[in-house]
Structures are given as structure tokens and as C-alpha cells.
Amino acid sequence: QKEVEQNSGPLSVPEGAIASLNCTYSDRGSQSFFWYRQYSGKSPELIMSIYSNGDKEDGRFTAQLNKASQYVSLLIRDSQPSDSATYLCAVQLAGGYQKVTFGTGTKLQVIP
Amino acid sequence: NAGVTQTPKFQVLKTGQSMTLQCAQDMNHNSMYWYRQDPGMGLRLIYYSASEGTTDKGEVPNGYNVSRLNKREFSLRLESAAPSQTSVYFCASLGTDRRTYGYTFGSGTRLTVV
């Protein structure tokens, strides 16, 4: 079982719709969770982090965390073509600043 | 505000050649990392440095060495390049500000070993 699993996609959504990206993780000791966006040929950039169960909103992005079910998701409202990218989920163990595991990413395509 | 600067951006090596990838950050971060990214494999940690003067192996350290030259700089060396080391390499640093906690990545080095 992979430590961090994501559907590779591509996930296609029409412009203006809500895109929902999901991630599951295997280690119950995980404490910090991150979403990164990576455009083709570019480096990953941090979108947001979440540490507690529930929702965290930042602009059009909402991260959702459910530690009991071991999943974290990212919702993108009012999706734009510029949101088309690969989205990486990353999980960090408690006290393990060196132990950050990345998923392989979900490719999102927003269709105009 | 440059963030994390990596050089070179592209490199082609012949099998057996050596090279050093350079990385520098200007955010006063203590922790620095080297990752490689391969299709279908995601980002995998090669080495990391929790603070100046310390380095540790990550998930895939074989064939690599690192040097934490000072707080700003963290270099990755390939002593004898192999085709399996063809990859995109990212340097990253990690701050401790809870509000912006997460990696800042450099722009990457695309390395091809022939």
C-alpha cells in the first residue's frame, strides 16, 4: 500500500465548476497535510496546509481533512483554465520535518 | 526576494561523469532538501539537512552525496552518473512560520544521463 495515494486523473471539469481532488494516507501518525500545485515543467508551489479535522478555506480553495478516515481533499470553486495543473498531496509525520511523503499527483484539466 | 535558487537548469552528462547541483535560499530557513521527480513515482527525498552542519539520507540516497556549506547553501553531487539518475531534481527549504508552513521549491534541474 502506498503511503499517500491519489488518483492520477486526468480529472476534467468545465470552467466555473467545482473540482474535487482526493488523497488518502496510510500512517495514522500523520499530523500535517499539504496541497501543492505543479504546472507542467515547473516546480511545485504550496497552495495550502491543514492540520486539524474539518475545512480550511483560502479564496477559491478549500482543504478538508478527516483523520479518522485518513483522507484529505482539495476543492477548487469556480475552476478556471489557469487551474489546469497537477495537484500534489503531501503528508508529514508528527515531529518528522524530514518525513514528508508526496503522492504522485492528480492532473486537473479545466475545459473552457 | 529570490526564494530558492537552483543551478544549472539543464544538464546532459555522459555515464560516469560527475557534477554538482547547487542550491541557495535567502529565507533564513534551517531545513533544506533534495528531491528527485520521475514520471509515475512522485517526489522522492534524496537527502536532507535539518540545520547547518547536519545531513541525513532520505529515501533514495544511493549514488549521491550532499554538502551543507552554510545556512544558505545545500549542494548535491553525483560522483559517477548513471542513466538511472536521469530525472528532474528539486531543492527545497522549509520554514517554521505556521502561517506559511510548507516547502518552497527551487525551479528544478533537468538532468539527462546518456
CSV table of C-alpha atoms in Angstrom, one decimal:
chain,number,residue,atom,x,y,z
A,1,GLN,CA,0.0,0.0,0.0
A,2,LYS,CA,1.3,3.4,-1.0
A,3,GLU,CA,1.8,5.8,1.9
A,4,VAL,CA,0.0,8.6,0.0
A,5,GLU,CA,-2.4,7.8,-2.8
A,6,GLN,CA,-4.0,10.0,-5.3
A,7,ASN,CA,-6.0,9.2,-8.5
A,8,SER,CA,-3.6,10.2,-11.3
A,9,GLY,CA,-6.5,11.5,-13.5
A,10,PRO,CA,-6.9,13.4,-15.6
A,11,LEU,CA,-9.8,15.0,-13.9
A,12,SER,CA,-11.7,17.1,-16.4
A,13,VAL,CA,-14.2,19.8,-15.2
A,14,PRO,CA,-15.9,22.6,-17.1
A,15,GLU,CA,-14.9,26.2,-16.4
A,16,GLY,CA,-16.8,27.5,-13.4
A,17,ALA,CA,-17.5,24.1,-11.9
A,18,ILE,CA,-16.1,22.8,-8.6
A,19,ALA,CA,-13.1,20.5,-8.9
A,20,SER,CA,-12.7,17.9,-6.1
A,21,LEU,CA,-9.3,16.3,-5.6
A,22,ASN,CA,-8.8,13.5,-3.1
A,23,CYS,CA,-5.9,12.0,-1.2
A,24,THR,CA,-5.7,9.1,1.2
A,25,TYR,CA,-2.8,8.3,3.5
A,26,SER,CA,-1.8,5.2,5.4
A,27,ASP,CA,0.0,6.4,8.5
A,28,ARG,CA,-2.3,7.4,11.4
A,29,GLY,CA,0.6,9.3,13.0
A,30,SER,CA,0.5,11.9,10.2
A,31,GLN,CA,0.0,15.4,11.6
A,32,SER,CA,0.4,17.9,8.8
A,33,PHE,CA,-1.1,17.9,5.3
A,34,PHE,CA,-0.3,19.9,2.3
A,35,TRP,CA,-1.6,20.6,-1.2
A,36,TYR,CA,0.9,21.7,-3.9
A,37,ARG,CA,0.1,22.8,-7.5
A,38,GLN,CA,2.6,22.0,-10.2
A,39,TYR,CA,2.3,23.3,-13.7
A,40,SER,CA,3.9,21.3,-16.5
A,41,GLY,CA,7.6,21.8,-16.5
A,42,LYS,CA,7.6,23.9,-13.3
A,43,SER,CA,8.3,23.3,-9.7
A,44,PRO,CA,5.6,22.6,-7.1
A,45,GLU,CA,4.1,25.6,-5.3
A,46,LEU,CA,2.3,25.4,-1.9
A,47,ILE,CA,-1.4,26.1,-2.1
A,48,MET,CA,-2.3,25.4,1.5
A,49,SER,CA,-1.7,23.4,4.5
A,50,ILE,CA,-4.2,21.9,7.0
A,51,TYR,CA,-3.6,20.3,10.5
A,52,SER,CA,-6.9,19.9,12.1
A,53,ASN,CA,-10.0,17.9,11.2
A,54,GLY,CA,-12.6,20.0,9.2
A,55,ASP,CA,-12.4,22.6,6.5
A,56,LYS,CA,-9.9,25.3,5.8
A,57,GLU,CA,-10.7,27.9,3.2
A,58,ASP,CA,-8.4,30.2,1.3
A,59,GLY,CA,-10.0,32.1,-1.6
A,60,ARG,CA,-11.4,29.6,-4.1
A,61,PHE,CA,-9.6,26.7,-2.4
A,62,THR,CA,-10.9,24.6,0.5
A,63,ALA,CA,-8.9,21.8,2.1
A,64,GLN,CA,-10.8,19.2,4.0
A,65,LEU,CA,-9.3,16.8,6.5
A,66,ASN,CA,-10.7,13.7,8.1
A,67,LYS,CA,-8.1,11.9,10.2
A,68,ALA,CA,-10.5,9.1,11.3
A,69,SER,CA,-11.0,8.1,7.6
A,70,GLN,CA,-7.4,9.1,6.7
A,71,TYR,CA,-8.2,11.3,3.8
A,72,VAL,CA,-7.7,14.9,2.8
A,73,SER,CA,-9.3,16.6,-0.1
A,74,LEU,CA,-9.0,19.9,-2.0
A,75,LEU,CA,-12.0,21.7,-3.5
A,76,ILE,CA,-11.5,24.4,-6.1
A,77,ARG,CA,-14.5,26.5,-6.7
A,78,ASP,CA,-15.2,28.4,-9.9
A,79,SER,CA,-12.5,26.5,-11.7
A,80,GLN,CA,-10.5,28.4,-14.3
A,81,PRO,CA,-8.4,27.2,-17.2
A,82,SER,CA,-5.4,28.6,-15.3
A,83,ASP,CA,-6.1,26.0,-12.6
A,84,SER,CA,-5.2,23.2,-15.1
A,85,ALA,CA,-2.1,21.6,-13.4
A,86,THR,CA,-1.1,18.6,-11.4
A,87,TYR,CA,-2.0,18.7,-7.8
A,88,LEU,CA,0.2,17.0,-5.3
A,89,CYS,CA,-0.9,15.9,-1.8
A,90,ALA,CA,1.8,15.7,0.8
A,91,VAL,CA,1.7,14.3,4.3
A,92,GLN,CA,4.1,14.8,7.2
A,93,LEU,CA,4.5,12.7,10.4
A,94,ALA,CA,4.5,14.3,13.8
A,95,GLY,CA,7.9,15.8,14.6
A,96,GLY,CA,9.1,14.5,11.3
A,97,TYR,CA,10.1,17.5,9.4
A,98,GLN,CA,12.2,15.3,7.2
A,99,LYS,CA,9.4,12.7,6.7
A,100,VAL,CA,7.2,14.3,4.2
A,101,THR,CA,5.7,11.9,1.7
A,102,PHE,CA,4.2,13.1,-1.6
A,103,GLY,CA,1.5,11.5,-3.6
A,104,THR,CA,2.1,11.1,-7.4
A,105,GLY,CA,-0.4,13.8,-8.1
A,106,THR,CA,-3.8,14.3,-9.9
A,107,LYS,CA,-3.8,16.1,-13.2
A,108,LEU,CA,-6.7,18.6,-13.4
A,109,GLN,CA,-8.0,19.9,-16.7
A,110,VAL,CA,-10.4,22.8,-16.7
A,111,ILE,CA,-12.3,22.9,-20.0
A,112,PRO,CA,-13.2,26.4,-21.2
B,1,ASN,CA,13.0,38.1,-3.0
B,2,ALA,CA,14.6,35.1,-4.8
B,3,GLY,CA,13.5,32.3,-2.6
B,4,VAL,CA,15.3,29.1,-3.6
B,5,THR,CA,17.7,29.3,-6.5
B,6,GLN,CA,19.0,26.2,-8.3
B,7,THR,CA,21.7,25.9,-10.9
B,8,PRO,CA,22.0,24.6,-13.5
B,9,LYS,CA,18.5,24.4,-15.1
B,10,PHE,CA,19.5,21.8,-17.6
B,11,GLN,CA,22.4,19.4,-17.9
B,12,VAL,CA,23.4,16.4,-20.0
B,13,LEU,CA,26.0,14.1,-18.7
B,14,LYS,CA,27.7,11.0,-20.0
B,15,THR,CA,27.7,7.9,-17.9
B,16,GLY,CA,30.4,8.1,-15.4
B,17,GLN,CA,30.8,11.8,-15.3
B,18,SER,CA,30.4,13.8,-12.2
B,19,MET,CA,28.6,17.0,-11.4
B,20,THR,CA,27.3,19.2,-8.6
B,21,LEU,CA,23.9,20.8,-8.4
B,22,GLN,CA,23.9,24.0,-6.5
B,23,CYS,CA,21.1,25.3,-4.3
B,24,ALA,CA,20.8,28.5,-2.2
B,25,GLN,CA,17.9,30.0,-0.3
B,26,ASP,CA,17.6,33.5,1.1
B,27,MET,CA,14.7,32.9,3.5
B,28,ASN,CA,16.8,32.1,6.5
B,29,HIS,CA,15.3,28.6,6.7
B,30,ASN,CA,17.1,26.0,8.7
B,31,SER,CA,16.0,22.9,6.8
B,32,MET,CA,16.9,22.1,3.2
B,33,TYR,CA,16.1,19.1,1.0
B,34,TRP,CA,16.9,17.5,-2.3
B,35,TYR,CA,14.2,15.6,-4.2
B,36,ARG,CA,14.0,13.9,-7.5
B,37,GLN,CA,10.8,13.6,-9.5
B,38,ASP,CA,10.2,10.8,-12.0
B,39,PRO,CA,7.1,10.1,-14.0
B,40,GLY,CA,4.7,7.9,-12.0
B,41,MET,CA,7.0,8.0,-9.0
B,42,GLY,CA,6.2,11.3,-7.4
B,43,LEU,CA,8.8,13.3,-5.5
B,44,ARG,CA,11.3,11.2,-3.6
B,45,LEU,CA,13.6,12.5,-1.0
B,46,ILE,CA,17.3,12.0,-1.7
B,47,TYR,CA,19.0,13.8,1.2
B,48,TYR,CA,18.0,16.5,3.7
B,49,SER,CA,19.7,18.9,6.1
B,50,ALA,CA,17.8,19.7,9.2
B,51,SER,CA,20.2,22.5,10.1
B,52,GLU,CA,23.6,23.9,9.2
B,53,GLY,CA,26.2,21.2,9.8
B,54,THR,CA,23.9,18.2,9.6
B,55,THR,CA,22.8,16.0,6.7
B,56,ASP,CA,20.9,12.8,6.6
B,57,LYS,CA,19.8,10.2,4.0
B,58,GLY,CA,16.3,10.2,2.6
B,59,GLU,CA,14.5,7.5,0.6
B,60,VAL,CA,16.8,7.2,-2.4
B,61,PRO,CA,20.4,8.3,-1.4
B,62,ASN,CA,22.5,5.8,-3.3
B,63,GLY,CA,24.8,7.4,-5.9
B,64,TYR,CA,24.5,10.9,-4.3
B,65,ASN,CA,26.4,13.0,-1.8
B,66,VAL,CA,25.5,16.3,-0.3
B,67,SER,CA,27.2,19.3,1.4
B,68,ARG,CA,25.5,21.9,3.6
B,69,LEU,CA,28.0,24.6,3.0
B,70,ASN,CA,26.4,27.1,5.3
B,71,LYS,CA,22.8,28.0,6.3
B,72,ARG,CA,22.0,29.3,2.8
B,73,GLU,CA,23.6,26.6,0.5
B,74,PHE,CA,23.0,22.9,0.1
B,75,SER,CA,24.6,21.1,-2.8
B,76,LEU,CA,24.0,17.7,-4.3
B,77,ARG,CA,26.8,15.8,-6.0
B,78,LEU,CA,26.7,12.9,-8.4
B,79,GLU,CA,30.1,11.2,-8.3
B,80,SER,CA,29.6,8.8,-11.2
B,81,ALA,CA,26.4,9.5,-13.1
B,82,ALA,CA,24.2,6.6,-14.3
B,83,PRO,CA,21.3,6.6,-16.7
B,84,SER,CA,19.0,5.7,-13.8
B,85,GLN,CA,19.8,9.2,-12.4
B,86,THR,CA,18.1,10.9,-15.3
B,87,SER,CA,15.4,12.9,-13.6
B,88,VAL,CA,14.2,16.3,-12.5
B,89,TYR,CA,15.9,17.4,-9.3
B,90,PHE,CA,14.3,19.9,-6.9
B,91,CYS,CA,15.9,21.6,-4.0
B,92,ALA,CA,13.5,22.9,-1.3
B,93,SER,CA,13.7,24.7,2.0
B,94,LEU,CA,11.3,24.6,4.9
B,95,GLY,CA,10.4,27.5,7.2
B,96,THR,CA,8.8,27.3,10.6
B,97,ASP,CA,6.2,30.1,10.3
B,98,ARG,CA,2.9,28.2,11.0
B,99,ARG,CA,1.0,30.5,8.7
B,100,THR,CA,3.1,29.7,5.7
B,101,TYR,CA,4.4,26.3,6.7
B,102,GLY,CA,5.5,24.1,3.8
B,103,TYR,CA,8.2,23.6,1.3
B,104,THR,CA,9.5,26.3,-1.0
B,105,PHE,CA,10.9,24.7,-4.1
B,106,GLY,CA,13.6,25.8,-6.5
B,107,SER,CA,12.9,25.9,-10.2
B,108,GLY,CA,14.5,22.4,-10.8
B,109,THR,CA,17.3,20.9,-12.7
B,110,ARG,CA,16.5,18.6,-15.6
B,111,LEU,CA,19.3,16.1,-15.8
B,112,THR,CA,19.8,13.6,-18.6
B,113,VAL,CA,22.5,10.9,-18.3
B,114,VAL,CA,23.4,9.2,-21.6
